[in-house]
Coordinates of C-alpha atoms and ligand atoms in Angstrom, one line a residue:
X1 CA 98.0 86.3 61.9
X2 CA 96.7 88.8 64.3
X3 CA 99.6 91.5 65.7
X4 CA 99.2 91.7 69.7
X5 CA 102.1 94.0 70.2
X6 CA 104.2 96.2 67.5
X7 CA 107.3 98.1 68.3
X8 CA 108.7 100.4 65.5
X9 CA 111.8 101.7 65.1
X10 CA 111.9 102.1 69.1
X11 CA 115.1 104.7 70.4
X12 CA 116.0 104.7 73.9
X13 CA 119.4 106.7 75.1
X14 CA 120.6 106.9 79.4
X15 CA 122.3 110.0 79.4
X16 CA 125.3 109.7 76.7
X17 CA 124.4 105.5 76.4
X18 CA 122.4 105.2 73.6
X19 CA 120.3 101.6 74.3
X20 CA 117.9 101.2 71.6
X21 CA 118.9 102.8 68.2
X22 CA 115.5 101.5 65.9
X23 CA 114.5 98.4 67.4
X24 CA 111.1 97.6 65.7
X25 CA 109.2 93.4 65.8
X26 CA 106.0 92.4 66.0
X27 CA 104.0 90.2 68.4
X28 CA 101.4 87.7 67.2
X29 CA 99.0 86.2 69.1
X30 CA 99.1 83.1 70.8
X31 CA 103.2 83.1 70.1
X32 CA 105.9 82.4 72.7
X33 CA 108.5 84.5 71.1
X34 CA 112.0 83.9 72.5
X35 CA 114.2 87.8 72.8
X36 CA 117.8 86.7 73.2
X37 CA 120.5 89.5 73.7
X38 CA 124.1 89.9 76.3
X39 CA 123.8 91.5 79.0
X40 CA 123.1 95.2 79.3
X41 CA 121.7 95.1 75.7
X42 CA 118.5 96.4 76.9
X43 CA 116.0 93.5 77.0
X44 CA 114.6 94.5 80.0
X45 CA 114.2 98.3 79.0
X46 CA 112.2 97.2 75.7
X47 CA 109.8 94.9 78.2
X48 CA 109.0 97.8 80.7
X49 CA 108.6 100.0 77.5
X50 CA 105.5 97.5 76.4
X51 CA 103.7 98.2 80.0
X52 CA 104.3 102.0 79.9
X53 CA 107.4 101.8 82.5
X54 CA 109.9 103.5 80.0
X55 CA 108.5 106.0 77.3
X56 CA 110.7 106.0 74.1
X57 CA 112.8 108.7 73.1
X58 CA 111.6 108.0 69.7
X59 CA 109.6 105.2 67.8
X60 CA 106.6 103.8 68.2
X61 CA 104.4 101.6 70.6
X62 CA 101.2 99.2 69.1
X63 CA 99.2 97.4 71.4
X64 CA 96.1 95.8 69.2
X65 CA 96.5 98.9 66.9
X66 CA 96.3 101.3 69.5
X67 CA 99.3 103.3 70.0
X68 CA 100.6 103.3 73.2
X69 CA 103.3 105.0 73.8
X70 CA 101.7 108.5 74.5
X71 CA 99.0 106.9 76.9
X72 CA 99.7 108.7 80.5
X73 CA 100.0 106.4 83.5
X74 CA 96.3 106.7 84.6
X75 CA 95.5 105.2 81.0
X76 CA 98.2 102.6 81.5
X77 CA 96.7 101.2 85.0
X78 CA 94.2 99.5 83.2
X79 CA 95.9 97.8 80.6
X80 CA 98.6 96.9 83.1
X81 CA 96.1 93.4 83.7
X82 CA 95.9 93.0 79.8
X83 CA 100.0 92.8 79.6
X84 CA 101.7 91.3 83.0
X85 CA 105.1 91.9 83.1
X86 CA 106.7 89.0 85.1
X87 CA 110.0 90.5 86.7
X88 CA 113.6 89.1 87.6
X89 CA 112.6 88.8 90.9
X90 CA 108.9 88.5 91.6
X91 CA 108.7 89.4 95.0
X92 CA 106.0 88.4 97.5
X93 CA 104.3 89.2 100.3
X94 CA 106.3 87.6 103.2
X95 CA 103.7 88.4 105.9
X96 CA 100.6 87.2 103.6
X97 CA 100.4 83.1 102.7
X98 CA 100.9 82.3 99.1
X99 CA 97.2 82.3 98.8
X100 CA 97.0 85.5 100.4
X101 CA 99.6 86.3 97.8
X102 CA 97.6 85.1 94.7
X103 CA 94.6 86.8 96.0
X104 CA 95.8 90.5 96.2
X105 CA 95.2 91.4 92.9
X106 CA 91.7 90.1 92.0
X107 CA 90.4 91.5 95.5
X108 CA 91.8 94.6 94.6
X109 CA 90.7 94.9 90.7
X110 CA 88.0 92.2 90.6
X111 CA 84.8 91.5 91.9
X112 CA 85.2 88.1 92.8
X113 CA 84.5 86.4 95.3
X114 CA 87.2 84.9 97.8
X115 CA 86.1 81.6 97.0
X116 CA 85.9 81.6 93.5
X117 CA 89.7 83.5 94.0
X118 CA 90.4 80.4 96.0
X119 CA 89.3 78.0 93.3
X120 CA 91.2 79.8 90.8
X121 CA 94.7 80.3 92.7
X122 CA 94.5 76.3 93.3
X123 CA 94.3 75.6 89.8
X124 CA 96.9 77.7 88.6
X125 CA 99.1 76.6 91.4
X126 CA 98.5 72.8 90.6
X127 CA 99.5 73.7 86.7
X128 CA 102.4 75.0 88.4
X129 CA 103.4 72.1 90.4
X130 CA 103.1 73.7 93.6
X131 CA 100.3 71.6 95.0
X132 CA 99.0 72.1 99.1
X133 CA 101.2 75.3 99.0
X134 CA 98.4 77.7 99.2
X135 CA 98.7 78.2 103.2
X136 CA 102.8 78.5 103.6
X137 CA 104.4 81.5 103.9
X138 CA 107.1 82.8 101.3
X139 CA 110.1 81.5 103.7
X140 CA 108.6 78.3 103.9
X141 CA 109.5 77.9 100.2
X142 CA 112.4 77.1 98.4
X143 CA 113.2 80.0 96.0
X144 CA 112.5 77.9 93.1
X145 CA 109.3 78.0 94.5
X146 CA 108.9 81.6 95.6
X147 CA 109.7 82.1 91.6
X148 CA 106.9 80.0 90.1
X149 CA 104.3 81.3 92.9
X150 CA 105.2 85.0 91.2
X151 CA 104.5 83.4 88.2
X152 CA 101.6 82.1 89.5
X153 CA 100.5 85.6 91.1
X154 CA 101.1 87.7 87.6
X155 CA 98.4 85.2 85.5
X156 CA 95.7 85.1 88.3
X157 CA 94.1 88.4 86.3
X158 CA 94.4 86.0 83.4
X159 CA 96.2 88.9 81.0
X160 CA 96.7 88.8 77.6
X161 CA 100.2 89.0 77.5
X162 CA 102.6 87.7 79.3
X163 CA 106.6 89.4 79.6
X164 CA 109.1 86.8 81.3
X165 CA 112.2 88.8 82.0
X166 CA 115.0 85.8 82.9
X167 CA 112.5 84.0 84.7
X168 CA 115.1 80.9 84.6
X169 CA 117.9 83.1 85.9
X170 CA 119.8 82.1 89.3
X171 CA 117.5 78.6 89.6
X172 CA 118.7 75.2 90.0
X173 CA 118.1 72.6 87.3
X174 CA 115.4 71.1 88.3
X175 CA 113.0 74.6 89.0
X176 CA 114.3 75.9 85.6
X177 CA 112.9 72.7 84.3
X178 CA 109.4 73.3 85.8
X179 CA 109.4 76.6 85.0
X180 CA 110.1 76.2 81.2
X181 CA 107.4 73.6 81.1
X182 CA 105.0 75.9 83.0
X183 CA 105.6 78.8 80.3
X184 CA 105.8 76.1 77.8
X185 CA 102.0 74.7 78.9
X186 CA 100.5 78.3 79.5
X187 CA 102.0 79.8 75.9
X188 CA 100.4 76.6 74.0
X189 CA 96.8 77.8 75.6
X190 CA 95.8 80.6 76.7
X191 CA 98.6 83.3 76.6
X192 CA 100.6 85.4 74.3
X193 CA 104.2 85.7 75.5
X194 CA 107.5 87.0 75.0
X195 CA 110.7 85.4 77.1
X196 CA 113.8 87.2 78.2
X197 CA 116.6 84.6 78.4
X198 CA 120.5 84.4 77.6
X199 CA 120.2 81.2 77.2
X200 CA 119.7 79.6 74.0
X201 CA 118.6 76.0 74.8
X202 CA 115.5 77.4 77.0
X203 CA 114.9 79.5 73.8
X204 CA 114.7 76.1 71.6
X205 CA 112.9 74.4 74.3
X206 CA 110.0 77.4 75.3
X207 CA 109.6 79.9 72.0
X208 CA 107.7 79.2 68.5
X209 CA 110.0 82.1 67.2
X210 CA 113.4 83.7 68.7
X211 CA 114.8 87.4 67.9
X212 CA 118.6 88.5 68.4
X213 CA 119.2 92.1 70.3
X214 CA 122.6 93.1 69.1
X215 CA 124.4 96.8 68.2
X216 CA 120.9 98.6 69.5
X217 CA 118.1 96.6 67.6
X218 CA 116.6 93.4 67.0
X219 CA 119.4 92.0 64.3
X220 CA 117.5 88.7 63.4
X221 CA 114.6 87.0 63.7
X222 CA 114.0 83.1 63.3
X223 CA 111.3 80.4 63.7
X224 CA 111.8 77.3 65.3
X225 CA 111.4 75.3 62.0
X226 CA 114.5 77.6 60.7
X227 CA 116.4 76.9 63.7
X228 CA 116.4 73.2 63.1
X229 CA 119.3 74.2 60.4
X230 CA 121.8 74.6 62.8
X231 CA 123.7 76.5 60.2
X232 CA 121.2 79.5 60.4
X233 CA 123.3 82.8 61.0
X234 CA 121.7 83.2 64.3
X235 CA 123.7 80.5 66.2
X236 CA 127.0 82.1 64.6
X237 CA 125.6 85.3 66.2
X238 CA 124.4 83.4 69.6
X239 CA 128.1 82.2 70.6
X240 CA 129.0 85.8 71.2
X241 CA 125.7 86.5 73.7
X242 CA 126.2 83.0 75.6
X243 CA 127.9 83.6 79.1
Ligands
ADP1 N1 116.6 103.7 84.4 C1 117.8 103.6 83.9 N2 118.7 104.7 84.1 C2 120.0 104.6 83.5 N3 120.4 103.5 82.8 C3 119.6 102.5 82.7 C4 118.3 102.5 83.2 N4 117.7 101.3 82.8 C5 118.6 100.6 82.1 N5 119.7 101.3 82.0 C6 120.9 100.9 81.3 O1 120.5 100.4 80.0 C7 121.3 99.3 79.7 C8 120.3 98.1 79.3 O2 119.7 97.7 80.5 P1 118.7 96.4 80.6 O3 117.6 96.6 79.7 O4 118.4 96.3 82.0 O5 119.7 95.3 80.1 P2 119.4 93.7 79.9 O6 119.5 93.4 78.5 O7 120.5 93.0 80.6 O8 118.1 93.5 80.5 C9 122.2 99.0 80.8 O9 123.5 99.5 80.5 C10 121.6 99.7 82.0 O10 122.6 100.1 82.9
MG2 MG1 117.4 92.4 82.2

């Protein structure tokens, strides 16, 4: 199994709050791995540590066996479209159309053409469900839909990685639904993922393996052939994180 991304023994303190006391896990490739943890246990501060957006206090960053963690930010630009980091709120463009949108980043780091962008934003916007969407505006859409055109928007440069911080979190049933099934279809092909949820069931659903953030570093780690014992000790552990 090939290791995509390796954290070790990671250390992260805000002021007096220390955040991450030695969290260390590796990333295979072609894994959906699930990172479950309450809130404020810093699962989003690990994520923008892996694209360069934090720098550990100590600890170390891999990414394909090339330390990270020291690169400055002009050596991070580039890598930035090898690991897309899919935030809480992926925000758009409101005064460019969702094509417009998914065609920023490939006209600004790409030479492509606008119709080959155009042929590729459609398809990844059909795998999305969001078919004949490409010429509405962001307040044309619902925000279930604003949320899966972000999606769509972060994979256009086709990275390597992809880093889905809650991307469930505030939507309805039925858009949580289509975007589990989304991340589901895209970390069965092509990508390499790790998912940010609280919840549990999403985990089970999306992830080939889950990990537990608790007391400052990654406490356990279980595949989804473990999990089918539901008396593994990470669902004893999981009733405290839930709500
Ligand atoms: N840039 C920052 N400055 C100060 N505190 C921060 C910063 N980023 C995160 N924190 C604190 O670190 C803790 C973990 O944050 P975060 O990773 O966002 O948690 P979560 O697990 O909910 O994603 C929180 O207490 C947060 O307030
Ligand atoms: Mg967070």
């Amino acid at each position: 199994m090939e290791t995509v991304l390796k954290v070790s023994n990671f250390h992260k303190s805000f002021g007096t709050k220390e955040i991450h006391k030695g969290t260390s896990f590796e990333l295979f490739r072609g894994e959906c791995l699930g990172l479950l943890g309450g809130s404020g246990t810093g699962k989003s501060v690990i994520l923008r540590a892996l694209v360069g957006l934090e720098r550990p206090d100590d600890g170390e960053i891999y990414y394909k066996n090339r330390k990270v963690h020291t690169l400055s930010e002009s050596e991070w630009r580039p890598l930035r479209k090898e690991i897309a980091y899919v935030f809480q709120n992926g925000a758009l463009f409101d005064s460019l159309s969702v094509l417009e949108n998914l065609s920023y980043p490939l006209l600004r780091h790409t030479k492509l053409t606008q119709e080959e962008i155009t042929k590729k934003a459609i398809r990844i916007l059909n795998q999305l469900d969001l078919f004949d969407t490409e010429h509405l505006y962001p307040n044309e859409l619902s925000g279930g839909m604003q949320k899966r055109v972000g999606l769509a928007r972060s994979l256009m440069l086709k990275p390597e990685v992809v880093l889905f911080d809650e991307p469930t979190a505030g939507l309805d049933p039925k858009n949580t639904i289509l975007i589990q099934e989304a991340i589901c279809k895209l970390s069965k092909t092509d990508y390499t993922s790790i998912l940010v949820t609280h919840d549990m069931s999403t985990a089970l659903r999306v992830c080939d393996r889950i990990m537990l953030l608790e007391d400052n570093k990654i406490k356990l780690t279980a595949t989804i052939e473990e999990l089918k014992d539901k008396s593994h000790p990470l669902y004893e552990f999981i009733k405290g994180v839930q709500n």
